[in-house]
C-alpha cells in the first residue's frame, strides 16, 4: 500500500467527489471487487484463482485490435516496472478469420487461468452472418453474465457535469446479442431478442446485492416494456420481484429513450442502473462521454468462475492505432481492477494513485481530453510517480 503521505494531496483534491474514498482505493473503479471478495463464501461466486509458482499469478492477455495491443503493452511495461507478480499468457485472436479456432484457444486459456485482460476484438459486419462476434462468443461461452462499469467524474478532467458517480450493471449474455437471425422470405429478416426469467433474476439480484454492499440507495431498471411488453416486460417484472427483497433500497424504472435524455441533462439523479444487453451498450457509451470519453473508464465482466477485464466501452480505436496518442487511463485502471480481483491490493492502489495523480496534478493529458501528451509520456509520468513513492521498482 502506498504510504499515507503518498496519497495525501490526492485525497484532499478528490474528497469532494469521492467522499474521501481514496483512502481505500479498492473502492475506486473496483465496484464489484470487494463484494465478490467478501461475499464469495456466501454466494459461491467468482473466487479468484490462487497464486502459484512462488506467489505469482498467470493471467490470459488478449491484445485484440486497434489500440488494444499498444495499450496492453504499456500495461505490461507498468507491471514489470512495478514488480507486479503477474505473468501473462498472450493469446492472439485474428478478427478477420471466419474460423473460431483463435477465440476457442483464448477461451481455453481463460478457463485455465481464471482471469483475463483484453483489448476489444473487432467485429467485421461485412463477414457472413455465420461469423459471430468474438467478444460475444467469449462472454456467452464463459457465462460472463454481469458487465460492470463504474462511471465517475475524474479529477483534472473538464466536463459539463460534475460529481457523476453511476454504476451500470448490464446483462451480458442474451437480449439482442443472442446472434439468432434468419431471413424468413426474401427481403424480410427476423432478429430474435431473447429474455429469460432466470437470467433476468440473476442480473437483477446482482445489481441489488452490489447496491447494498456499496451503500447505494437506489436501483433504476432501464427498459422498453411499453413496446416490448413480453420481453422487456419480463425483465422489468423480474427486477420488481428482486426489489421486494431489498426494502432498504429504493427501486424505480425508466424507459430507455428517456434514460438517455435524463443522463445528458441530469446525470446526478442516477445511482445504480441495471438493464438488458443492448441498452447497456448504449447507456455505457453515453455515461463514458459524460465523464470525458472512452479512454477514461474501465470495465469488467464477471461470471461464477471467471472474470475478464477491459475498457468499458469496448471500442477498438482503429483510427488512432499506432499513433502514440491513445489514452492509456481506461486500460490501466482496468488492470488495477484485475489486480484487486487477484487480491494484489497494494499494487493496484499504487498504480491507480499514480494514474490519478498524473491526470490531476501534473495535468499531463492525451489529445482526447484536451491535452498534447502522448501515450508514452503519460505512462512514463505514471511510472515516475510510482518510483517517487519508494515502491520497489525496476529501472526506468
Short mmCIF file of C-alpha atoms in Angstrom, two decimals:
data_model
loop_
_atom_site.label_atom_id
_atom_site.label_comp_id
_atom_site.label_asym_id
_atom_site.label_seq_id
_atom_site.Cartn_x
_atom_site.Cartn_y
_atom_site.Cartn_z
CA UNK A 1 0.00 0.00 0.00
CA UNK A 2 1.29 3.43 -0.82
CA UNK A 3 2.24 5.46 2.22
CA UNK A 4 -0.33 7.93 3.62
CA UNK A 5 1.85 10.85 2.56
CA UNK A 6 1.82 9.46 -0.96
CA UNK A 7 -1.89 9.92 -1.36
CA UNK A 8 -2.47 12.88 0.96
CA UNK A 9 -2.50 15.56 -1.70
CA UNK A 10 -4.72 13.49 -3.95
CA UNK A 11 -7.18 12.66 -1.20
CA UNK A 12 -7.64 16.35 -0.42
CA UNK A 13 -8.43 17.04 -4.04
CA UNK A 14 -10.69 14.07 -4.61
CA UNK A 15 -12.57 14.03 -1.30
CA UNK A 16 -15.37 16.34 -2.50
CA UNK A 17 -16.04 13.96 -5.39
CA UNK A 18 -15.45 10.58 -3.84
CA UNK A 19 -16.15 11.26 -0.20
CA UNK A 20 -12.60 10.51 0.86
CA UNK A 21 -12.71 7.03 -0.66
CA UNK A 22 -9.19 7.38 -1.98
CA UNK A 23 -8.04 6.21 1.46
CA UNK A 24 -9.21 2.81 0.28
CA UNK A 25 -8.60 2.95 -3.43
CA UNK A 26 -10.03 -0.53 -3.90
CA UNK A 27 -13.39 1.26 -3.99
CA UNK A 28 -12.38 3.48 -6.89
CA UNK A 29 -13.10 1.72 -10.20
CA UNK A 30 -13.37 -1.55 -8.30
CA UNK A 31 -17.08 -1.58 -7.78
CA UNK A 32 -17.75 -5.26 -7.52
CA UNK A 33 -14.45 -6.42 -6.22
CA UNK A 34 -14.97 -6.15 -2.51
CA UNK A 35 -18.42 -7.64 -2.88
CA UNK A 36 -17.04 -10.76 -4.51
CA UNK A 37 -14.07 -10.92 -2.23
CA UNK A 38 -16.07 -10.54 0.96
CA UNK A 39 -19.13 -12.47 -0.13
CA UNK A 40 -17.60 -15.33 -2.06
CA UNK A 41 -18.15 -17.72 0.82
CA UNK A 42 -21.83 -16.82 0.87
CA UNK A 43 -22.59 -16.73 -2.84
CA UNK A 44 -20.07 -19.27 -4.09
CA UNK A 45 -19.29 -16.90 -6.98
CA UNK A 46 -16.10 -15.84 -8.64
CA UNK A 47 -13.47 -16.78 -6.11
CA UNK A 48 -10.21 -15.60 -7.71
CA UNK A 49 -7.68 -18.30 -8.58
CA UNK A 50 -4.92 -18.79 -6.02
CA UNK A 51 -1.40 -17.62 -6.75
CA UNK A 52 1.07 -20.22 -7.89
CA UNK A 53 4.70 -20.54 -8.92
CA UNK A 54 6.16 -18.68 -5.96
CA UNK A 55 3.24 -16.37 -5.37
CA UNK A 56 2.79 -15.29 -8.98
CA UNK A 57 -0.46 -15.25 -10.92
CA UNK A 58 -0.94 -16.22 -14.56
CA UNK A 59 -3.42 -14.07 -16.47
CA UNK A 60 -4.66 -14.55 -20.03
CA UNK A 61 -3.90 -11.49 -22.16
CA UNK A 62 -5.82 -10.94 -25.40
CA UNK A 63 -4.38 -7.93 -27.27
CA UNK A 64 -7.37 -7.53 -29.60
CA UNK A 65 -7.47 -4.98 -32.43
CA UNK A 66 -6.91 -1.25 -32.89
CA UNK A 67 -5.26 0.36 -29.88
CA UNK A 68 -5.58 -2.79 -27.77
CA UNK A 69 -2.10 -4.21 -28.44
CA UNK A 70 -0.23 -0.97 -27.72
CA UNK A 71 -2.22 -0.20 -24.57
CA UNK A 72 -1.72 -3.70 -23.21
CA UNK A 73 2.00 -3.42 -23.95
CA UNK A 74 2.02 -0.34 -21.73
CA UNK A 75 0.19 -2.27 -19.01
CA UNK A 76 2.87 -4.95 -19.17
CA UNK A 77 5.53 -2.23 -19.05
CA UNK A 78 4.00 -0.71 -15.89
CA UNK A 79 3.61 -4.15 -14.30
CA UNK A 80 7.24 -5.05 -14.96
CA UNK A 81 8.42 -1.71 -13.65
CA UNK A 82 6.29 -2.06 -10.50
CA UNK A 83 7.36 -5.69 -9.93
CA UNK A 84 3.75 -6.91 -10.05
CA UNK A 85 3.72 -10.71 -9.53
CA UNK A 86 1.67 -11.42 -12.68
CA UNK A 87 2.72 -13.39 -15.74
CA UNK A 88 0.73 -13.03 -18.93
CA UNK A 89 -0.21 -15.84 -21.26
CA UNK A 90 -0.70 -13.98 -24.54
CA UNK A 91 -3.35 -15.33 -26.91
CA UNK A 92 -3.89 -13.56 -30.23
CA UNK A 93 -7.33 -13.57 -31.82
CA UNK A 94 -7.49 -12.73 -35.54
CA UNK A 95 -10.82 -11.00 -36.13
CA UNK A 96 -10.54 -11.34 -39.92
CA UNK A 97 -10.71 -15.14 -39.87
CA UNK A 98 -14.01 -16.96 -40.27
CA UNK A 99 -12.91 -19.93 -38.17
CA UNK A 100 -13.32 -19.88 -34.40
CA UNK A 101 -10.03 -21.59 -33.56
CA UNK A 102 -8.40 -18.43 -32.19
CA UNK A 103 -11.25 -17.47 -29.88
CA UNK A 104 -11.59 -21.07 -28.71
CA UNK A 105 -7.91 -21.03 -27.78
CA UNK A 106 -8.49 -17.81 -25.84
CA UNK A 107 -11.48 -19.32 -24.02
CA UNK A 108 -9.44 -22.38 -23.11
CA UNK A 109 -6.70 -20.16 -21.72
CA UNK A 110 -9.19 -18.19 -19.59
CA UNK A 111 -10.63 -21.43 -18.26
CA UNK A 112 -7.11 -22.47 -17.34
CA UNK A 113 -6.14 -19.19 -15.67
CA UNK A 114 -9.50 -17.93 -14.40
CA UNK A 115 -8.76 -14.27 -15.23
CA UNK A 116 -8.14 -12.28 -18.42
CA UNK A 117 -7.25 -8.78 -19.52
CA UNK A 118 -8.25 -7.97 -23.08
CA UNK A 119 -8.42 -5.37 -25.79
CA UNK A 120 -11.54 -5.19 -27.89
CA UNK A 121 -11.76 -7.62 -30.80
CA UNK A 122 -13.22 -6.06 -33.91
CA UNK A 123 -16.49 -7.44 -35.22
CA UNK A 124 -16.45 -7.05 -39.00
CA UNK A 125 -20.04 -6.58 -40.11
CA UNK A 126 -19.32 -7.40 -43.76
CA UNK A 127 -18.39 -11.00 -42.94
CA UNK A 128 -21.01 -13.75 -43.39
CA UNK A 129 -23.82 -13.97 -40.80
CA UNK A 130 -22.42 -17.29 -39.64
CA UNK A 131 -19.34 -15.48 -38.27
CA UNK A 132 -20.26 -14.48 -34.74
CA UNK A 133 -18.74 -11.68 -32.69
CA UNK A 134 -15.64 -12.99 -30.94
CA UNK A 135 -16.33 -10.76 -27.96
CA UNK A 136 -19.84 -12.14 -27.70
CA UNK A 137 -18.69 -15.74 -28.03
CA UNK A 138 -16.23 -15.24 -25.21
CA UNK A 139 -18.84 -13.78 -22.84
CA UNK A 140 -21.55 -16.33 -23.58
CA UNK A 141 -19.29 -19.39 -23.59
CA UNK A 142 -17.80 -18.43 -20.20
CA UNK A 143 -21.20 -17.19 -18.93
CA UNK A 144 -19.80 -13.77 -18.01
CA UNK A 145 -23.29 -12.60 -17.22
CA UNK A 146 -22.56 -9.30 -15.44
CA UNK A 147 -20.86 -6.42 -17.20
CA UNK A 148 -19.97 -3.73 -14.67
CA UNK A 149 -18.97 -0.15 -15.37
CA UNK A 150 -18.36 2.42 -12.62
CA UNK A 151 -18.69 5.83 -14.24
CA UNK A 152 -17.15 8.56 -12.07
CA UNK A 153 -16.08 12.14 -12.58
CA UNK A 154 -12.29 12.25 -12.59
CA UNK A 155 -10.17 14.98 -11.01
CA UNK A 156 -8.42 17.13 -13.56
CA UNK A 157 -10.81 16.31 -16.42
CA UNK A 158 -13.05 19.16 -17.56
CA UNK A 159 -16.62 18.07 -18.33
CA UNK A 160 -20.04 19.69 -18.48
CA UNK A 161 -21.37 17.72 -15.49
CA UNK A 162 -19.58 17.25 -12.16
CA UNK A 163 -19.87 14.72 -9.33
CA UNK A 164 -21.10 11.88 -11.52
CA UNK A 165 -21.00 8.54 -9.72
CA UNK A 166 -23.06 5.91 -11.55
CA UNK A 167 -22.73 2.14 -11.52
CA UNK A 168 -24.05 0.41 -14.64
CA UNK A 169 -24.92 -3.28 -14.49
CA UNK A 170 -25.53 -4.81 -17.92
CA UNK A 171 -26.86 -8.29 -18.61
CA UNK A 172 -24.13 -9.72 -20.80
CA UNK A 173 -25.32 -13.00 -22.32
CA UNK A 174 -28.68 -12.62 -24.07
CA UNK A 175 -31.10 -9.96 -25.40
CA UNK A 176 -30.39 -8.66 -28.89
CA UNK A 177 -26.91 -10.20 -28.69
CA UNK A 178 -28.26 -13.74 -28.94
CA UNK A 179 -26.98 -13.99 -32.55
CA UNK A 180 -30.24 -15.57 -33.72
CA UNK A 181 -31.25 -14.14 -37.09
CA UNK A 182 -32.81 -15.53 -40.24
CA UNK A 183 -34.34 -14.33 -43.48
CA UNK A 184 -37.83 -15.78 -43.41
CA UNK A 185 -38.59 -14.71 -47.00
CA UNK A 186 -36.54 -12.64 -49.41
CA UNK A 187 -36.16 -9.13 -48.05
CA UNK A 188 -37.58 -9.95 -44.60
CA UNK A 189 -35.12 -10.54 -41.76
CA UNK A 190 -36.10 -11.57 -38.25
CA UNK A 191 -33.68 -10.97 -35.36
CA UNK A 192 -34.60 -12.69 -32.13
CA UNK A 193 -34.26 -10.92 -28.80
CA UNK A 194 -34.06 -13.49 -26.01
CA UNK A 195 -35.06 -12.53 -22.48
CA UNK A 196 -35.24 -15.31 -19.88
CA UNK A 197 -36.59 -15.25 -16.37
CA UNK A 198 -33.54 -16.97 -14.87
CA UNK A 199 -31.01 -14.58 -16.37
CA UNK A 200 -33.14 -11.53 -15.62
CA UNK A 201 -33.50 -12.53 -11.97
CA UNK A 202 -29.78 -13.26 -11.80
CA UNK A 203 -28.66 -9.85 -13.09
CA UNK A 204 -31.26 -8.01 -11.02
CA UNK A 205 -30.12 -9.75 -7.86
CA UNK A 206 -26.52 -8.97 -8.73
CA UNK A 207 -27.38 -5.28 -9.05
CA UNK A 208 -29.26 -5.14 -5.74
CA UNK A 209 -26.58 -7.08 -3.85
CA UNK A 210 -23.96 -4.75 -5.22
CA UNK A 211 -26.02 -1.70 -4.29
CA UNK A 212 -26.42 -2.92 -0.72
CA UNK A 213 -22.78 -3.86 -0.30
CA UNK A 214 -21.64 -0.49 -1.63
CA UNK A 215 -24.07 1.54 0.45
CA UNK A 216 -26.03 2.67 -2.58
CA UNK A 217 -29.59 3.85 -2.13
CA UNK A 218 -31.33 3.49 -5.49
CA UNK A 219 -31.50 0.98 -8.34
CA UNK A 220 -33.04 2.00 -11.66
CA UNK A 221 -34.14 -0.63 -14.18
CA UNK A 222 -33.88 0.55 -17.79
CA UNK A 223 -36.35 -1.00 -20.24
CA UNK A 224 -38.70 -0.59 -23.20
CA UNK A 225 -41.62 -2.55 -21.79
CA UNK A 226 -44.13 -0.10 -23.21
CA UNK A 227 -43.34 -1.51 -26.67
CA UNK A 228 -41.77 -4.93 -25.99
CA UNK A 229 -44.37 -5.94 -23.46
CA UNK A 230 -43.36 -9.58 -23.23
CA UNK A 231 -39.58 -9.40 -23.47
CA UNK A 232 -38.80 -6.21 -21.58
CA UNK A 233 -41.95 -6.73 -19.57
CA UNK A 234 -40.45 -9.95 -18.21
CA UNK A 235 -37.16 -8.22 -17.40
CA UNK A 236 -38.95 -5.42 -15.58
CA UNK A 237 -41.14 -7.85 -13.64
CA UNK A 238 -38.06 -9.80 -12.53
CA UNK A 239 -36.45 -6.58 -11.30
CA UNK A 240 -39.57 -5.76 -9.30
CA UNK A 241 -39.60 -9.21 -7.74
CA UNK A 242 -35.97 -8.92 -6.68
CA UNK A 243 -36.51 -5.36 -5.41
CA UNK A 244 -39.12 -6.65 -2.97
CA UNK A 245 -36.34 -8.49 -1.15
CA UNK A 246 -34.33 -5.28 -0.66
CA UNK A 247 -36.66 -2.90 1.19
CA UNK A 248 -33.71 -0.72 2.21
CA UNK A 249 -33.03 0.20 -1.44
CA UNK A 250 -35.33 2.40 -3.50
CA UNK A 251 -36.33 0.89 -6.82
CA UNK A 252 -37.60 2.71 -9.87
CA UNK A 253 -37.68 2.12 -13.62
CA UNK A 254 -37.21 4.28 -16.69
CA UNK A 255 -37.82 3.80 -20.41
CA UNK A 256 -34.53 3.65 -22.29
CA UNK A 257 -35.08 6.64 -24.59
CA UNK A 258 -35.99 8.85 -21.64
CA UNK A 259 -32.98 7.46 -19.81
CA UNK A 260 -30.55 8.78 -22.40
CA UNK A 261 -32.12 12.24 -22.25
CA UNK A 262 -32.06 12.25 -18.44
CA UNK A 263 -28.41 11.15 -18.43
CA UNK A 264 -27.23 14.07 -20.53
CA UNK A 265 -29.38 16.61 -18.66
CA UNK A 266 -29.40 15.44 -15.02
CA UNK A 267 -26.99 12.52 -14.56
CA UNK A 268 -26.70 13.12 -10.81
CA UNK A 269 -30.15 11.58 -10.30
CA UNK A 270 -28.80 8.08 -11.09
CA UNK A 271 -27.07 5.74 -8.66
CA UNK A 272 -27.11 2.07 -9.75
CA UNK A 273 -28.63 1.16 -13.11
CA UNK A 274 -29.49 -2.35 -14.33
CA UNK A 275 -30.56 -3.19 -17.86
CA UNK A 276 -30.64 -5.77 -20.67
CA UNK A 277 -27.75 -6.18 -23.05
CA UNK A 278 -28.32 -3.67 -25.87
CA UNK A 279 -29.46 -0.85 -23.60
CA UNK A 280 -26.35 -1.42 -21.53
CA UNK A 281 -24.23 -0.87 -24.61
CA UNK A 282 -25.93 2.45 -25.36
CA UNK A 283 -26.05 3.74 -21.79
CA UNK A 284 -22.44 2.84 -21.00
CA UNK A 285 -21.24 4.82 -24.02
CA UNK A 286 -23.35 7.83 -23.03
CA UNK A 287 -22.01 7.69 -19.49
CA UNK A 288 -18.41 7.41 -20.69
CA UNK A 289 -18.95 10.54 -22.73
CA UNK A 290 -20.28 12.36 -19.68
CA UNK A 291 -17.04 11.88 -17.73
CA UNK A 292 -14.59 12.55 -20.56
CA UNK A 293 -14.71 9.75 -23.10
CA UNK A 294 -13.92 6.08 -23.74
CA UNK A 295 -10.27 6.45 -22.80
CA UNK A 296 -11.05 7.01 -19.13
CA UNK A 297 -13.47 4.32 -17.98
CA UNK A 298 -12.58 0.69 -17.17
CA UNK A 299 -14.96 -2.23 -17.22
CA UNK A 300 -15.27 -5.80 -16.02
CA UNK A 301 -17.20 -8.93 -16.94
CA UNK A 302 -17.99 -11.38 -14.15
CA UNK A 303 -19.35 -14.90 -14.09
CA UNK A 304 -19.43 -17.59 -11.46
CA UNK A 305 -15.99 -18.91 -12.35
CA UNK A 306 -14.20 -16.35 -14.50
CA UNK A 307 -13.52 -12.62 -14.73
CA UNK A 308 -12.44 -10.65 -17.80
CA UNK A 309 -11.31 -7.02 -17.59
CA UNK A 310 -11.27 -4.48 -20.42
CA UNK A 311 -12.12 -0.89 -21.23
CA UNK A 312 -15.77 -0.13 -20.50
CA UNK A 313 -16.97 0.99 -23.92
CA UNK A 314 -15.31 -1.77 -25.95
CA UNK A 315 -14.06 0.50 -28.73
CA UNK A 316 -11.22 -0.73 -30.93
CA UNK A 317 -9.93 2.78 -31.68
CA UNK A 318 -8.62 1.73 -35.08
CA UNK A 319 -8.42 5.32 -36.33
CA UNK A 320 -5.79 6.23 -33.73
CA UNK A 321 -3.93 2.93 -33.56
CA UNK A 322 -0.12 3.03 -33.63
CA UNK A 323 -0.03 6.84 -33.43
CA UNK A 324 1.02 7.06 -29.76
CA UNK A 325 -1.96 9.26 -28.88
CA UNK A 326 -4.40 6.79 -27.28
CA UNK A 327 -5.36 7.46 -23.68
CA UNK A 328 -3.95 4.63 -21.52
CA UNK A 329 -6.09 5.50 -18.47
CA UNK A 330 -9.01 3.13 -19.01
CA UNK A 331 -6.82 0.11 -19.70
CA UNK A 332 -4.52 0.84 -16.76
CA UNK A 333 -7.50 1.25 -14.44
CA UNK A 334 -8.99 -1.99 -15.79
CA UNK A 335 -5.70 -3.69 -14.92
CA UNK A 336 -5.99 -2.25 -11.40
CA UNK A 337 -9.46 -3.79 -11.10
CA UNK A 338 -7.92 -7.07 -12.16
CA UNK A 339 -5.19 -6.74 -9.50
CA UNK A 340 -7.82 -6.10 -6.84
CA UNK A 341 -9.66 -9.19 -8.03
CA UNK A 342 -6.42 -11.15 -7.54
CA UNK A 343 -6.06 -9.60 -4.06
CA UNK A 344 -2.92 -7.73 -5.07
CA UNK A 345 -4.32 -4.60 -3.46
CA UNK A 346 -1.06 -2.80 -2.76
CA UNK A 347 -0.01 -2.96 -6.39
CA UNK A 348 -3.49 -1.94 -7.53
CA UNK A 349 -3.52 1.07 -5.21
CA UNK A 350 -0.02 2.14 -6.22
CA UNK A 351 -0.77 2.13 -9.94
CA UNK A 352 -4.22 3.66 -9.51
CA UNK A 353 -2.89 6.52 -7.38
CA UNK A 354 -0.18 7.17 -9.95
CA UNK A 355 -2.70 7.29 -12.80
CA UNK A 356 -4.98 9.71 -10.95
CA UNK A 357 -2.11 11.92 -9.78
CA UNK A 358 -0.70 12.18 -13.30
CA UNK A 359 -4.12 13.20 -14.54
CA UNK A 360 -4.85 15.74 -11.80
CA UNK A 361 -1.59 17.18 -10.51
CA UNK A 362 0.75 17.03 -13.49
CA UNK A 363 -2.15 17.73 -15.88
CA UNK A 364 -0.44 15.57 -18.50
CA UNK A 365 -3.36 14.71 -20.76
CA UNK A 366 -3.71 12.99 -24.10
CA UNK A 367 -5.46 14.66 -27.02
CA UNK A 368 -8.88 13.10 -26.32
CA UNK A 369 -9.26 15.14 -23.12
CA UNK A 370 -7.75 18.35 -24.38
CA UNK A 371 -4.05 17.77 -23.83
CA UNK A 372 -0.98 17.34 -26.00
CA UNK A 373 0.70 14.44 -24.23
CA UNK A 374 1.50 11.19 -25.96
CA UNK A 375 0.61 7.76 -24.66
CA UNK A 376 4.26 7.07 -23.86
CA UNK A 377 4.69 10.37 -21.99
CA UNK A 378 1.66 9.65 -19.80
CA UNK A 379 2.91 6.15 -19.00
CA UNK A 380 6.40 7.43 -18.19
CA UNK A 381 4.92 10.03 -15.83
CA UNK A 382 2.90 7.31 -14.10
CA UNK A 383 5.99 5.19 -13.58
CA UNK A 384 7.99 8.15 -12.25
CA UNK A 385 5.29 8.79 -9.67
CA UNK A 386 5.33 5.13 -8.59
CA UNK A 387 9.09 5.33 -8.22
CA UNK A 388 8.87 8.56 -6.22
CA UNK A 389 6.77 6.82 -3.58
CA UNK A 390 9.63 4.49 -2.75
CA UNK A 391 7.98 1.33 -4.05
CA UNK A 392 10.23 -1.47 -5.26
CA UNK A 393 10.67 -0.92 -8.97
CA UNK A 394 12.95 -1.81 -11.82
CA UNK A 395 14.86 0.92 -13.65
CA UNK A 396 13.03 3.34 -15.94
#
